[in-house]
mmCIF file of C-alpha atoms in Angstrom:
data_model
loop_
_atom_site.group_PDB
_atom_site.id
_atom_site.type_symbol
_atom_site.label_atom_id
_atom_site.label_comp_id
_atom_site.label_asym_id
_atom_site.label_seq_id
_atom_site.Cartn_x
_atom_site.Cartn_y
_atom_site.Cartn_z
ATOM 1 C CA MET A 9 -71.424 5.309 1.241
ATOM 2 C CA THR A 10 -72.970 4.752 4.505
ATOM 3 C CA THR A 11 -75.929 6.518 6.272
ATOM 4 C CA ASP A 12 -74.516 8.901 8.055
ATOM 5 C CA ASP A 13 -72.605 9.895 4.313
ATOM 6 C CA TYR A 14 -75.337 10.353 2.721
ATOM 7 C CA SER A 15 -76.956 12.244 5.816
ATOM 8 C CA ARG A 16 -74.433 14.979 5.964
ATOM 9 C CA ALA A 17 -74.240 14.935 2.094
ATOM 10 C CA ARG A 18 -77.692 16.322 2.440
ATOM 11 C CA GLU A 19 -77.597 18.933 4.842
ATOM 12 C CA LEU A 20 -74.338 20.369 3.335
ATOM 13 C CA LEU A 21 -76.448 21.032 0.375
ATOM 14 C CA ARG A 22 -79.172 22.615 2.658
ATOM 15 C CA GLU A 23 -76.986 24.561 4.219
ATOM 16 C CA ARG A 24 -75.477 25.697 0.989
ATOM 17 C CA ALA A 25 -78.827 26.625 -0.424
ATOM 18 C CA TYR A 26 -79.469 28.876 2.493
ATOM 19 C CA ARG A 27 -76.153 30.832 2.211
ATOM 20 C CA PRO A 28 -76.703 33.922 0.276
ATOM 21 C CA PRO A 29 -74.606 34.106 -3.063
ATOM 22 C CA GLY A 30 -71.084 35.258 -2.714
ATOM 23 C CA ASP A 31 -71.063 33.544 0.860
ATOM 24 C CA PRO A 32 -67.070 31.930 0.559
ATOM 25 C CA ARG A 33 -68.867 29.420 2.718
ATOM 26 C CA ARG A 34 -71.006 28.092 -0.150
ATOM 27 C CA THR A 35 -67.846 26.670 -1.724
ATOM 28 C CA ILE A 36 -66.584 25.031 1.310
ATOM 29 C CA LEU A 37 -69.879 23.107 1.775
ATOM 30 C CA ARG A 38 -70.002 22.507 -2.248
ATOM 31 C CA ASP A 39 -66.336 21.006 -2.031
ATOM 32 C CA GLU A 40 -67.546 18.969 1.229
ATOM 33 C CA ALA A 41 -70.758 17.391 -0.064
ATOM 34 C CA ILE A 42 -69.046 16.557 -3.296
ATOM 35 C CA VAL A 43 -66.196 14.463 -1.257
ATOM 36 C CA ALA A 44 -69.216 12.522 1.288
ATOM 37 C CA CYS A 45 -70.532 11.706 -1.960
ATOM 38 C CA LEU A 46 -67.130 10.184 -4.046
ATOM 39 C CA PRO A 47 -68.298 6.513 -2.849
ATOM 40 C CA LEU A 48 -71.215 6.651 -5.096
ATOM 41 C CA ALA A 49 -69.371 7.758 -8.252
ATOM 42 C CA ARG A 50 -66.772 5.277 -7.470
ATOM 43 C CA HIS A 51 -69.511 2.319 -7.308
ATOM 44 C CA ILE A 52 -71.363 3.687 -10.414
ATOM 45 C CA ALA A 53 -68.168 3.877 -12.608
ATOM 46 C CA GLN A 54 -67.385 0.067 -11.306
ATOM 47 C CA ARG A 55 -70.454 -0.759 -13.314
ATOM 48 C CA TYR A 56 -68.421 -0.244 -16.622
ATOM 49 C CA ARG A 57 -65.363 -1.716 -15.829
ATOM 50 C CA GLU A 58 -65.854 -4.377 -18.426
ATOM 51 C CA ARG A 59 -66.839 -2.214 -21.402
ATOM 52 C CA GLY A 60 -63.448 -1.845 -22.472
ATOM 53 C CA GLU A 61 -62.737 2.055 -20.844
ATOM 54 C CA PRO A 62 -59.675 2.126 -18.126
ATOM 55 C CA PHE A 63 -61.435 2.383 -15.096
ATOM 56 C CA ASP A 64 -59.675 5.588 -13.814
ATOM 57 C CA ASP A 65 -61.188 7.402 -16.702
ATOM 58 C CA LEU A 66 -64.750 5.819 -16.034
ATOM 59 C CA GLU A 67 -64.158 7.132 -12.396
ATOM 60 C CA GLN A 68 -63.060 10.622 -13.003
ATOM 61 C CA VAL A 69 -65.948 10.966 -15.629
ATOM 62 C CA ALA A 70 -68.778 9.742 -13.026
ATOM 63 C CA ARG A 71 -67.176 12.246 -10.580
ATOM 64 C CA LEU A 72 -67.585 15.008 -13.166
ATOM 65 C CA GLY A 73 -71.191 13.854 -13.096
ATOM 66 C CA LEU A 74 -71.199 13.826 -9.117
ATOM 67 C CA VAL A 75 -70.065 17.255 -9.579
ATOM 68 C CA HIS A 76 -73.424 18.230 -11.876
ATOM 69 C CA ALA A 77 -75.815 16.820 -9.510
ATOM 70 C CA VAL A 78 -74.313 18.272 -6.547
ATOM 71 C CA ASP A 79 -74.594 21.702 -8.818
ATOM 72 C CA ARG A 80 -77.874 21.819 -10.420
ATOM 73 C CA PHE A 81 -79.530 19.868 -6.878
ATOM 74 C CA ASP A 82 -81.993 21.868 -5.708
ATOM 75 C CA PRO A 83 -82.784 20.471 -2.185
ATOM 76 C CA THR A 84 -85.467 23.404 -1.294
ATOM 77 C CA GLN A 85 -87.837 21.440 -4.037
ATOM 78 C CA GLY A 86 -87.749 18.498 -1.503
ATOM 79 C CA ASN A 87 -86.446 16.036 -4.088
ATOM 80 C CA ASP A 88 -84.385 13.374 -2.966
ATOM 81 C CA PHE A 89 -80.333 14.010 -3.668
ATOM 82 C CA LEU A 90 -79.844 10.094 -4.626
ATOM 83 C CA SER A 91 -82.349 10.075 -7.339
ATOM 84 C CA PHE A 92 -81.157 13.229 -8.339
ATOM 85 C CA ALA A 93 -77.518 12.242 -8.821
ATOM 86 C CA VAL A 94 -77.817 8.696 -9.913
ATOM 87 C CA PRO A 95 -79.493 9.503 -13.414
ATOM 88 C CA THR A 96 -76.887 12.397 -13.673
ATOM 89 C CA ILE A 97 -73.895 10.398 -12.564
ATOM 90 C CA ILE A 98 -74.845 7.391 -15.300
ATOM 91 C CA GLY A 99 -75.862 10.238 -17.908
ATOM 92 C CA GLU A 100 -72.473 11.133 -17.702
ATOM 93 C CA VAL A 101 -70.801 7.609 -17.912
ATOM 94 C CA ARG A 102 -72.970 7.104 -20.812
ATOM 95 C CA ARG A 103 -72.633 10.433 -22.574
ATOM 96 C CA HIS A 104 -68.532 9.337 -22.356
ATOM 97 C CA PHE A 105 -69.181 6.394 -24.124
ATOM 98 C CA ARG A 106 -71.351 7.849 -26.611
ATOM 99 C CA ASP A 107 -68.675 10.939 -27.672
ATOM 100 C CA ARG A 108 -66.083 7.750 -27.776
ATOM 101 C CA THR A 109 -67.732 5.476 -30.222
ATOM 102 C CA ALA A 110 -69.993 8.149 -32.150
ATOM 103 C CA SER A 111 -68.103 7.384 -35.440
ATOM 104 C CA ILE A 112 -68.013 3.161 -35.029
ATOM 105 C CA ARG A 113 -70.379 1.751 -38.296
ATOM 106 C CA LEU A 114 -70.039 -1.924 -38.486
ATOM 107 C CA PRO A 115 -70.288 -3.532 -41.993
ATOM 108 C CA ARG A 116 -73.204 -5.803 -42.163
ATOM 109 C CA SER A 117 -70.697 -8.804 -42.621
ATOM 110 C CA ALA A 118 -69.173 -8.189 -39.080
ATOM 111 C CA ILE A 119 -72.517 -8.128 -37.628
ATOM 112 C CA GLU A 120 -73.203 -11.450 -39.353
ATOM 113 C CA LEU A 121 -69.966 -13.356 -38.090
ATOM 114 C CA ARG A 122 -71.158 -12.213 -34.734
ATOM 115 C CA GLY A 123 -74.346 -13.985 -34.832
ATOM 116 C CA ARG A 124 -72.767 -16.855 -36.331
ATOM 117 C CA ILE A 125 -69.897 -16.902 -33.590
ATOM 118 C CA ARG A 126 -72.439 -16.784 -31.006
ATOM 119 C CA GLU A 127 -74.065 -19.763 -32.476
ATOM 120 C CA ALA A 128 -70.976 -22.078 -33.094
ATOM 121 C CA GLU A 129 -69.994 -21.260 -29.273
ATOM 122 C CA GLU A 130 -73.678 -22.963 -28.051
ATOM 123 C CA GLN A 131 -73.491 -26.127 -30.691
ATOM 124 C CA LEU A 132 -69.343 -26.131 -29.529
ATOM 125 C CA GLU A 133 -70.398 -25.772 -25.775
ATOM 126 C CA GLN A 134 -72.549 -28.406 -25.969
ATOM 127 C CA THR A 135 -70.842 -31.292 -28.105
ATOM 128 C CA HIS A 136 -67.691 -30.549 -26.307
ATOM 129 C CA GLY A 137 -68.506 -29.731 -22.765
ATOM 130 C CA ARG A 138 -66.198 -26.824 -22.115
ATOM 131 C CA THR A 139 -66.128 -23.177 -24.092
ATOM 132 C CA PRO A 140 -64.285 -23.680 -27.327
ATOM 133 C CA ASP A 141 -61.580 -21.403 -28.458
ATOM 134 C CA ASP A 142 -60.902 -18.854 -30.814
ATOM 135 C CA ASP A 143 -59.292 -21.867 -33.825
ATOM 136 C CA GLU A 144 -62.294 -24.077 -33.029
ATOM 137 C CA ILE A 145 -64.377 -21.736 -33.784
ATOM 138 C CA ALA A 146 -62.818 -20.249 -37.135
ATOM 139 C CA ALA A 147 -62.578 -24.151 -38.238
ATOM 140 C CA PHE A 148 -65.845 -24.738 -37.510
ATOM 141 C CA LEU A 149 -67.181 -21.218 -39.532
ATOM 142 C CA GLY A 150 -64.676 -21.840 -41.725
ATOM 143 C CA GLU A 151 -63.069 -18.472 -40.994
ATOM 144 C CA SER A 152 -59.601 -17.157 -40.176
ATOM 145 C CA PRO A 153 -59.093 -16.982 -36.183
ATOM 146 C CA ASP A 154 -57.989 -13.122 -37.511
ATOM 147 C CA ALA A 155 -61.855 -12.700 -38.372
ATOM 148 C CA ILE A 156 -62.706 -13.940 -35.381
ATOM 149 C CA VAL A 157 -60.693 -11.773 -33.430
ATOM 150 C CA ARG A 158 -61.924 -8.797 -35.152
ATOM 151 C CA ALA A 159 -65.526 -9.968 -34.419
ATOM 152 C CA ARG A 160 -65.143 -9.896 -30.812
ATOM 153 C CA ALA A 161 -63.164 -6.256 -30.789
ATOM 154 C CA ALA A 162 -66.371 -5.548 -32.918
ATOM 155 C CA ASP A 163 -68.688 -6.942 -30.388
ATOM 156 C CA ILE A 164 -67.094 -4.846 -27.667
ATOM 157 C CA ALA A 165 -67.124 -1.387 -29.443
ATOM 158 C CA GLN A 166 -71.048 -2.425 -29.823
ATOM 159 C CA SER A 167 -71.745 -3.156 -26.163
ATOM 160 C CA ALA A 168 -70.388 0.319 -25.428
ATOM 161 C CA VAL A 169 -72.345 2.158 -28.086
ATOM 162 C CA SER A 170 -75.674 0.151 -26.436
ATOM 163 C CA LEU A 171 -75.081 2.088 -23.254
ATOM 164 C CA ASP A 172 -77.626 4.824 -25.297
ATOM 165 C CA ALA A 173 -80.496 2.165 -24.827
ATOM 166 C CA GLY A 174 -82.354 3.818 -22.220
ATOM 167 C CA ALA A 175 -81.311 5.366 -18.657
ATOM 168 C CA GLY A 176 -84.226 4.091 -16.843
ATOM 169 C CA ASP A 177 -82.751 0.371 -17.410
ATOM 170 C CA ASP A 178 -78.991 1.567 -15.814
ATOM 171 C CA GLU A 179 -80.954 3.185 -13.122
ATOM 172 C CA ARG A 180 -83.197 -0.262 -12.154
ATOM 173 C CA ALA A 181 -79.706 -2.474 -12.882
ATOM 174 C CA LEU A 182 -77.907 -0.172 -10.381
ATOM 175 C CA LEU A 183 -80.878 -0.596 -8.283
ATOM 176 C CA LEU A 184 -80.805 -4.682 -8.508
ATOM 177 C CA GLU A 185 -76.627 -4.528 -7.859
ATOM 178 C CA LEU A 186 -77.563 -2.596 -4.775
ATOM 179 C CA LEU A 187 -80.091 -5.045 -4.018
ATOM 180 C CA GLY A 188 -77.602 -7.551 -2.550
ATOM 181 C CA ALA A 189 -75.375 -4.502 -0.668
ATOM 182 C CA ASP A 190 -75.786 -4.213 3.379
ATOM 183 C CA ASP A 191 -75.110 -0.755 3.154
ATOM 184 C CA PRO A 192 -77.738 1.025 4.827
ATOM 185 C CA GLY A 193 -76.956 4.540 2.816
ATOM 186 C CA TYR A 194 -78.884 2.483 0.044
ATOM 187 C CA ALA A 195 -81.995 1.991 2.572
ATOM 188 C CA ARG A 196 -84.162 2.982 -0.527
ATOM 189 C CA VAL A 197 -83.454 -0.085 -2.630
ATOM 190 C CA GLU A 198 -85.370 -1.653 0.054
ATOM 191 C CA ARG A 199 -88.541 -1.811 -1.680
ATOM 192 C CA CYS A 200 -86.923 -3.771 -4.649
ATOM 193 C CA LEU A 201 -86.763 -6.522 -2.226
ATOM 194 C CA ALA A 202 -90.097 -7.805 -3.575
ATOM 195 C CA LEU A 203 -87.716 -8.788 -6.955
ATOM 196 C CA ARG A 204 -86.433 -11.941 -4.784
ATOM 197 C CA PRO A 205 -89.367 -14.343 -5.227
ATOM 198 C CA ALA A 206 -88.881 -13.482 -9.121
ATOM 199 C CA VAL A 207 -85.398 -14.232 -8.775
ATOM 200 C CA LEU A 208 -86.107 -17.714 -6.678
ATOM 201 C CA ARG A 209 -88.273 -18.584 -10.023
ATOM 202 C CA LEU A 210 -84.998 -18.348 -12.189
ATOM 203 C CA PRO A 211 -83.693 -21.675 -13.592
ATOM 204 C CA GLU A 212 -80.668 -22.623 -10.896
ATOM 205 C CA ARG A 213 -77.785 -21.949 -13.346
ATOM 206 C CA ASP A 214 -78.964 -18.305 -14.135
ATOM 207 C CA ARG A 215 -79.587 -18.234 -9.985
ATOM 208 C CA THR A 216 -76.139 -19.004 -9.534
ATOM 209 C CA ILE A 217 -74.942 -16.401 -11.668
ATOM 210 C CA ILE A 218 -77.162 -13.572 -10.782
ATOM 211 C CA GLY A 219 -76.002 -14.261 -7.401
ATOM 212 C CA MET A 220 -72.322 -14.312 -8.284
ATOM 213 C CA ARG A 221 -72.314 -11.066 -10.237
ATOM 214 C CA PHE A 222 -74.846 -8.604 -7.757
ATOM 215 C CA TYR A 223 -73.979 -10.366 -4.351
ATOM 216 C CA GLU A 224 -70.382 -11.402 -4.734
ATOM 217 C CA GLN A 225 -69.710 -8.461 -7.410
ATOM 218 C CA ARG A 226 -67.556 -11.360 -9.423
ATOM 219 C CA THR A 227 -66.697 -9.968 -13.180
ATOM 220 C CA GLN A 228 -68.166 -11.973 -16.364
ATOM 221 C CA SER A 229 -65.134 -13.118 -16.721
ATOM 222 C CA ASP A 230 -64.704 -14.564 -13.214
ATOM 223 C CA ILE A 231 -68.439 -16.193 -13.531
ATOM 224 C CA ALA A 232 -67.455 -17.735 -16.858
ATOM 225 C CA CYS A 233 -64.433 -19.497 -15.816
ATOM 226 C CA ARG A 234 -65.831 -20.912 -12.705
ATOM 227 C CA MET A 235 -68.865 -21.819 -14.770
ATOM 228 C CA GLY A 236 -67.348 -23.434 -17.427
ATOM 229 C CA ILE A 237 -68.850 -21.296 -20.037
ATOM 230 C CA SER A 238 -67.525 -18.448 -22.196
ATOM 231 C CA GLN A 239 -67.994 -14.406 -21.081
ATOM 232 C CA MET A 240 -70.313 -13.909 -24.506
ATOM 233 C CA HIS A 241 -72.808 -16.853 -23.017
ATOM 234 C CA VAL A 242 -72.407 -15.238 -19.381
ATOM 235 C CA SER A 243 -73.417 -11.718 -20.477
ATOM 236 C CA ARG A 244 -76.404 -13.766 -23.016
ATOM 237 C CA LEU A 245 -78.043 -15.184 -19.888
ATOM 238 C CA LEU A 246 -77.341 -12.090 -17.225
ATOM 239 C CA ALA A 247 -79.036 -10.173 -20.039
ATOM 240 C CA ALA A 248 -82.055 -12.355 -20.644
ATOM 241 C CA SER A 249 -82.509 -12.991 -16.256
ATOM 242 C CA LEU A 250 -82.308 -9.447 -15.577
ATOM 243 C CA GLY A 251 -85.161 -8.804 -18.460
ATOM 244 C CA GLN A 252 -87.189 -10.782 -16.537
ATOM 245 C CA LEU A 253 -86.331 -9.420 -13.240
ATOM 246 C CA ARG A 254 -86.920 -5.477 -14.823
ATOM 247 C CA ALA A 255 -90.689 -7.107 -15.852
ATOM 248 C CA GLN A 256 -91.629 -7.341 -12.002
ATOM 249 C CA LEU A 257 -90.800 -3.396 -11.885
ATOM 250 C CA THR A 258 -92.884 -2.049 -13.942
#
């Protein structure tokens, strides 16, 4: 989304707000504003594409959130549309995951096995110098390969549920993603440049992973292959690093 796109959407919504109810031009302005902001919805949808949902579905949900944002935004209040639209779209995506996973209740045994798998992965990675496969993890833990597969599936489902953890963190994570973008349409994100010294204080491996994820826009699977570790390990390292960086925002 470029500066021109964002400025155009803002002007369209402002003009729409001052037109009388029933004016057919209001509908035209609304539709044009939505089209101008579609790249924003797509960008937010891309942040959740590793959660096990088809990307097309996520993009449609994000677009629905954009429609809600356009319909609810009141430019006469002097608020910035981007700061209003981002949490509205994210909220719609999170609601989608919450509705799809509301019935998930993981048994205690599955939760415990997930923890044992993580520990086994780390130990086997240190021993063999590579990412262990499920058969090796199963043998190490004395479990069947099927049990390992089921536990991983439960982990994916639970990660989707964890989206309910606070919209503020999601919005800050989005700003971190945009930090590496050259798109001037997100000029507001420049205030986050103060995080760069904190990034430089991270261990070299963590800085490399942060760079690949948020600057090169690589998936966790791609990063895992390049680093020679598991995707789950990449996820944990990212979570720890972002936790440190988020602390700089508070």
